[in-house]
Tab-separated table of C-alpha atoms and ligand atoms in Angstrom:
chain	number	residue	atom	x	y	z
A	41	MET	CA	45.641	35.256	-94.089
A	42	ASN	CA	45.480	31.631	-95.078
A	43	PRO	CA	44.697	31.639	-98.860
A	44	ALA	CA	42.098	28.868	-98.580
A	45	LEU	CA	40.364	30.779	-95.787
A	46	GLU	CA	40.392	33.933	-97.889
A	47	THR	CA	38.824	32.015	-100.774
A	48	LEU	CA	36.180	30.528	-98.461
A	49	ILE	CA	35.238	34.005	-97.206
A	50	ALA	CA	34.961	35.230	-100.814
A	51	LEU	CA	32.857	32.193	-101.752
A	52	GLN	CA	30.543	32.809	-98.817
A	53	GLN	CA	30.078	36.441	-99.867
A	54	LEU	CA	29.252	35.346	-103.418
A	55	ASP	CA	26.874	32.632	-102.221
A	56	SER	CA	25.135	34.995	-99.783
A	57	ALA	CA	24.733	37.587	-102.531
A	58	ALA	CA	23.322	34.901	-104.859
A	59	GLU	CA	20.955	33.710	-102.136
A	60	THR	CA	19.657	37.257	-101.649
A	61	ALA	CA	19.221	37.693	-105.410
A	62	ARG	CA	17.361	34.364	-105.661
A	63	ARG	CA	15.084	35.326	-102.787
A	64	ARG	CA	14.276	38.645	-104.463
A	65	LEU	CA	13.657	36.822	-107.725
A	66	ASN	CA	11.246	34.455	-105.971
A	67	GLU	CA	9.282	37.404	-104.611
A	68	LEU	CA	8.535	38.761	-108.081
A	69	PRO	CA	5.617	36.443	-109.023
A	70	ALA	CA	3.754	37.447	-105.842
A	71	ALA	CA	4.328	41.104	-106.702
A	72	ALA	CA	2.925	40.476	-110.203
A	73	THR	CA	-0.143	38.758	-108.713
A	74	ALA	CA	-0.704	41.737	-106.413
A	75	LEU	CA	-0.703	43.998	-109.472
A	76	ASP	CA	-3.307	41.823	-111.213
A	77	GLU	CA	-5.438	41.976	-108.080
A	78	ARG	CA	-5.295	45.767	-108.092
A	79	ILE	CA	-6.837	45.897	-111.568
A	80	ALA	CA	-9.394	43.266	-110.619
A	81	ALA	CA	-10.430	45.311	-107.566
A	82	ALA	CA	-10.888	48.482	-109.648
A	83	GLU	CA	-12.909	46.523	-112.235
A	84	ALA	CA	-15.067	44.977	-109.519
A	85	ALA	CA	-15.829	48.466	-108.161
A	86	LEU	CA	-16.830	49.584	-111.658
A	87	SER	CA	-19.155	46.631	-112.219
A	88	ALA	CA	-20.754	47.240	-108.804
A	89	VAL	CA	-21.609	50.786	-109.968
A	90	ASP	CA	-22.932	49.353	-113.264
A	91	GLN	CA	-25.146	46.992	-111.294
A	92	ARG	CA	-26.565	49.909	-109.287
A	93	ALA	CA	-27.253	51.810	-112.521
A	94	ALA	CA	-29.114	48.771	-113.927
A	95	ASP	CA	-31.151	48.410	-110.712
A	96	ASN	CA	-32.049	52.105	-110.792
A	97	GLN	CA	-33.194	51.836	-114.406
A	98	ALA	CA	-35.262	48.708	-113.732
A	99	ARG	CA	-37.004	50.371	-110.789
A	100	ARG	CA	-37.702	53.469	-112.900
A	101	HIS	CA	-39.185	51.390	-115.722
A	102	ALA	CA	-41.446	49.555	-113.277
A	103	LEU	CA	-42.723	52.882	-111.875
A	104	GLU	CA	-43.274	54.264	-115.395
A	105	LYS	CA	-45.419	51.224	-116.197
A	106	GLU	CA	-47.531	51.901	-113.109
A	107	VAL	CA	-47.936	55.544	-114.229
A	108	ALA	CA	-49.105	54.328	-117.666
A	109	VAL	CA	-51.723	52.112	-116.009
A	110	ILE	CA	-53.024	55.096	-113.992
A	111	ASP	CA	-53.065	57.266	-117.139
A	112	GLY	CA	-55.267	54.640	-118.785
A	113	ARG	CA	-57.609	54.707	-115.819
A	114	LEU	CA	-57.766	58.541	-115.855
A	115	ALA	CA	-58.622	58.505	-119.573
A	116	ARG	CA	-61.498	56.091	-118.909
A	117	PHE	CA	-62.765	58.346	-116.076
A	118	GLU	CA	-62.823	61.319	-118.457
A	119	GLU	CA	-64.871	59.308	-120.976
A	120	HIS	CA	-67.203	58.255	-118.193
A	121	LYS	CA	-67.901	61.894	-117.159
A	122	ALA	CA	-70.250	62.442	-120.160
A	123	SER	CA	-72.506	59.515	-119.228
A	124	VAL	CA	-72.830	60.431	-115.521
A	125	LYS	CA	-76.467	61.123	-114.600
A	126	THR	CA	-76.587	62.074	-110.931
A	127	ASN	CA	-74.679	64.552	-108.811
A	128	GLN	CA	-73.790	61.803	-106.406
A	129	GLU	CA	-72.308	59.691	-109.211
A	130	TYR	CA	-70.394	62.726	-110.437
A	131	THR	CA	-68.924	63.439	-106.982
A	132	ALA	CA	-67.871	59.806	-106.664
A	133	LEU	CA	-66.162	59.946	-110.050
A	134	LEU	CA	-64.302	63.158	-109.160
A	135	HIS	CA	-63.155	61.467	-105.977
A	136	GLU	CA	-61.813	58.501	-107.984
A	137	ILE	CA	-59.983	60.897	-110.307
A	138	GLU	CA	-58.456	62.704	-107.349
A	139	ILE	CA	-57.191	59.447	-105.847
A	140	ALA	CA	-55.728	58.340	-109.187
A	141	ARG	CA	-53.942	61.693	-109.648
A	142	GLY	CA	-52.576	61.474	-106.120
A	143	SER	CA	-51.117	58.028	-106.841
A	144	LYS	CA	-49.639	59.284	-110.085
A	145	ASP	CA	-48.005	62.261	-108.326
A	146	ALA	CA	-46.475	59.941	-105.726
A	147	LEU	CA	-45.107	57.654	-108.451
A	148	GLU	CA	-43.682	60.584	-110.398
A	149	GLU	CA	-42.034	61.871	-107.235
A	150	GLN	CA	-40.316	58.477	-106.836
A	151	ILE	CA	-39.254	58.530	-110.483
A	152	LEU	CA	-37.680	61.977	-109.968
A	153	ILE	CA	-35.735	60.727	-106.952
A	154	LEU	CA	-34.496	57.769	-109.015
A	155	LEU	CA	-33.479	60.108	-111.850
A	156	GLU	CA	-31.439	62.235	-109.443
A	157	GLU	CA	-29.873	59.052	-108.081
A	158	ALA	CA	-29.119	57.970	-111.677
A	159	ASP	CA	-27.162	61.210	-112.194
A	160	MET	CA	-25.121	60.535	-109.086
A	161	ILE	CA	-24.501	56.948	-110.185
A	162	ALA	CA	-23.355	58.185	-113.596
A	163	ALA	CA	-20.832	60.492	-111.917
A	164	GLU	CA	-19.646	57.634	-109.710
A	165	ARG	CA	-19.349	55.422	-112.751
A	166	GLU	CA	-17.112	57.953	-114.449
A	167	ASN	CA	-14.884	58.045	-111.360
A	168	ALA	CA	-14.777	54.251	-111.215
A	169	ARG	CA	-13.948	54.045	-114.920
A	170	GLN	CA	-11.111	56.548	-114.453
A	171	ALA	CA	-9.873	54.521	-111.486
A	172	VAL	CA	-9.719	51.404	-113.696
A	173	ASP	CA	-7.744	53.338	-116.322
A	174	ALA	CA	-5.383	54.726	-113.678
A	175	ALA	CA	-4.886	51.271	-112.130
A	176	LYS	CA	-4.118	49.788	-115.560
A	177	HIS	CA	-1.635	52.572	-116.260
A	178	GLU	CA	0.128	52.249	-112.926
A	179	VAL	CA	0.171	48.470	-113.110
A	180	GLU	CA	1.656	48.584	-116.589
A	181	ALA	CA	4.491	50.804	-115.318
A	182	ALA	CA	4.968	48.585	-112.268
A	183	ARG	CA	5.078	45.485	-114.507
A	184	ARG	CA	7.804	47.057	-116.632
A	185	GLU	CA	9.695	47.820	-113.420
A	186	LEU	CA	9.307	44.194	-112.318
A	187	ALA	CA	10.616	42.954	-115.654
A	188	THR	CA	13.635	45.260	-115.362
A	189	LYS	CA	14.241	44.058	-111.814
A	190	GLN	CA	13.991	40.430	-112.926
A	191	ALA	CA	16.475	40.947	-115.773
A	192	ALA	CA	18.893	42.733	-113.409
A	193	LEU	CA	18.658	39.954	-110.809
A	194	GLU	CA	19.166	37.257	-113.430
A	195	ALA	CA	22.197	39.106	-114.797
A	196	GLU	CA	23.562	39.472	-111.266
A	197	LEU	CA	23.071	35.751	-110.623
A	198	GLY	CA	24.955	35.012	-113.842
A	199	ARG	CA	27.859	37.227	-112.798
A	200	LEU	CA	27.912	35.749	-109.295
A	201	ALA	CA	27.901	32.194	-110.674
A	202	GLU	CA	30.854	33.009	-112.930
A	203	ALA	CA	32.831	34.611	-110.114
A	204	ARG	CA	31.979	31.703	-107.846
A	205	GLN	CA	33.200	29.166	-110.374
A	206	ALA	CA	36.537	30.979	-110.603
A	207	ARG	CA	36.966	31.176	-106.826
A	208	ALA	CA	35.812	27.584	-106.279
A	209	ALA	CA	38.539	26.354	-108.637
A	210	GLU	CA	41.115	27.748	-106.190
A	211	LEU	CA	40.068	25.340	-103.429
A	212	GLU	CA	41.065	21.747	-102.747
A	213	PRO	CA	38.097	19.589	-103.861
A	214	ALA	CA	37.748	18.116	-100.359
A	215	LEU	CA	37.544	21.560	-98.749
A	216	LEU	CA	35.123	22.774	-101.412
A	217	TYR	CA	32.962	19.706	-100.785
A	218	ARG	CA	32.987	20.406	-97.043
A	219	TYR	CA	32.074	24.046	-97.635
A	220	GLU	CA	29.182	23.150	-99.922
A	221	GLN	CA	27.906	20.529	-97.519
A	222	LEU	CA	27.937	23.120	-94.715
A	223	LEU	CA	26.101	25.588	-96.951
A	224	ARG	CA	23.289	23.091	-97.510
A	225	GLN	CA	23.115	21.994	-93.892
A	226	ARG	CA	23.495	25.438	-92.310
A	227	ARG	CA	20.988	27.618	-94.137
A	228	MET	CA	23.450	28.848	-96.726
A	229	ILE	CA	25.969	30.106	-94.143
A	230	ALA	CA	29.135	27.985	-94.069
A	231	VAL	CA	31.667	30.662	-93.145
A	232	ALA	CA	31.058	33.005	-90.225
A	233	PRO	CA	33.023	35.849	-88.660
A	234	LEU	CA	34.173	35.700	-85.074
A	235	ASP	CA	32.144	38.121	-82.947
A	236	GLY	CA	34.123	38.871	-79.792
A	237	ASP	CA	34.507	35.358	-78.440
A	238	VAL	CA	31.309	33.908	-79.873
A	239	CYS	CA	30.558	32.332	-83.248
A	240	GLY	CA	29.065	35.033	-85.479
A	241	ALA	CA	26.504	32.548	-86.848
A	242	CYS	CA	25.238	30.419	-83.939
A	243	HIS	CA	26.353	32.867	-81.205
A	244	VAL	CA	27.705	30.113	-78.973
A	245	ARG	CA	30.767	31.067	-76.924
A	246	LEU	CA	33.922	29.451	-78.225
A	247	ARG	CA	36.649	27.860	-76.134
A	248	PRO	CA	39.555	30.305	-75.607
A	249	VAL	CA	41.928	28.074	-77.554
A	250	VAL	CA	39.556	28.080	-80.546
A	251	THR	CA	39.136	31.855	-80.385
A	252	GLN	CA	42.896	32.228	-80.286
A	253	HIS	CA	43.324	30.078	-83.392
A	254	VAL	CA	40.575	31.888	-85.279
A	255	ARG	CA	42.143	35.292	-84.520
A	256	GLN	CA	45.287	34.272	-86.363
A	257	ASN	CA	43.347	33.617	-89.595
A	258	ASP	CA	46.090	31.209	-90.675
A	259	GLN	CA	44.198	27.923	-90.635
A	260	ILE	CA	40.727	26.466	-91.118
A	261	VAL	CA	39.075	26.482	-87.681
A	262	THR	CA	35.472	25.461	-87.128
A	263	CYS	CA	32.886	26.302	-84.488
A	264	ASP	CA	32.485	23.485	-81.936
A	265	ASN	CA	28.739	23.995	-81.939
A	266	CYS	CA	27.662	24.576	-85.570
A	267	GLN	CA	30.804	23.360	-87.396
A	268	ARG	CA	30.898	26.479	-89.529
A	269	ILE	CA	34.282	27.733	-90.659
A	270	LEU	CA	35.311	30.768	-88.613
A	271	TYR	CA	37.482	33.770	-89.384
A	272	ALA	CA	38.462	36.974	-87.628
A	273	PRO	CA	37.166	40.068	-89.446
A	274	PRO	CA	39.587	43.018	-89.771
A	275	LYS	CA	39.449	45.045	-86.552
A	276	ALA	CA	39.717	48.706	-87.571
A	277	ASP	CA	37.013	48.308	-90.173
A	278	PRO	CA	33.791	50.080	-89.046
A	279	ARG	CA	31.620	47.358	-90.601
A	280	PRO	CA	31.451	48.487	-94.222
A	281	ASP	CA	29.969	45.184	-95.287
A	282	SER	CA	26.512	45.108	-93.735
A	283	ASP	CA	25.518	42.152	-95.934
A	284	SER	CA	27.765	39.689	-94.167
A	285	SER	CA	26.599	40.855	-90.737
A	286	ASN	CA	22.998	40.369	-91.900
A	287	SER	CA	23.577	36.917	-93.212
A	288	SER	CA	25.389	35.745	-90.107
A	289	ALA	CA	22.476	36.940	-87.996
A	290	GLN	CA	20.160	34.541	-89.847
A	291	ALA	CA	21.879	31.413	-88.600
B	139	ZN	ZN1	28.741	28.332	-84.529
């Protein structure tokens, strides 16, 4: 194989790997934001339960005040009993007492229902609090994982940059310039494999004479359509390098 072509293929592999690493690196902040949102959602659920507990308590206090008012009235009725003079007056007073007791019973029934509800809310609150703790725990572990991933990707980018620098030094400056220009203009794919008789990047059918030249791998041949540098991949190989087939499909 033409040595310059071999170097170009190696450079493309390094640049594609770096591009993938950079893309993964760029996805990390969004992943971190999603983790923050998970905690926020658990905390929002907890404060919604707290709000329901506060509402329940406020309603209970209001009912207890009403009960106190009725108790005051009942006490006054009892005092009044002694000064009642007629049977009719006495019957009327008993009737008033009965009505007041009925109202009090109804209020106390409502208070009981609210107390039962308060127990349920307390249980829900405990669940919500545990969910916040669990979310914080999981998010902490996931954050550590993200940090590890970031460090690994940065290290990989460093290694790739070093390897690239070494390979780039092997090329004529003019050819390197052309390669880098193609990279920028062609979505980071400057070198593409031949795929049958079509360009592996833009998938346009090549003229037979171009295909023939590419198959020999002994010179720099470019696609008539996309101008990418073409090469013939080894035939017997059952596609061990899935990365390069992925990247050429993106063109
Ligand atoms: Zn092409």
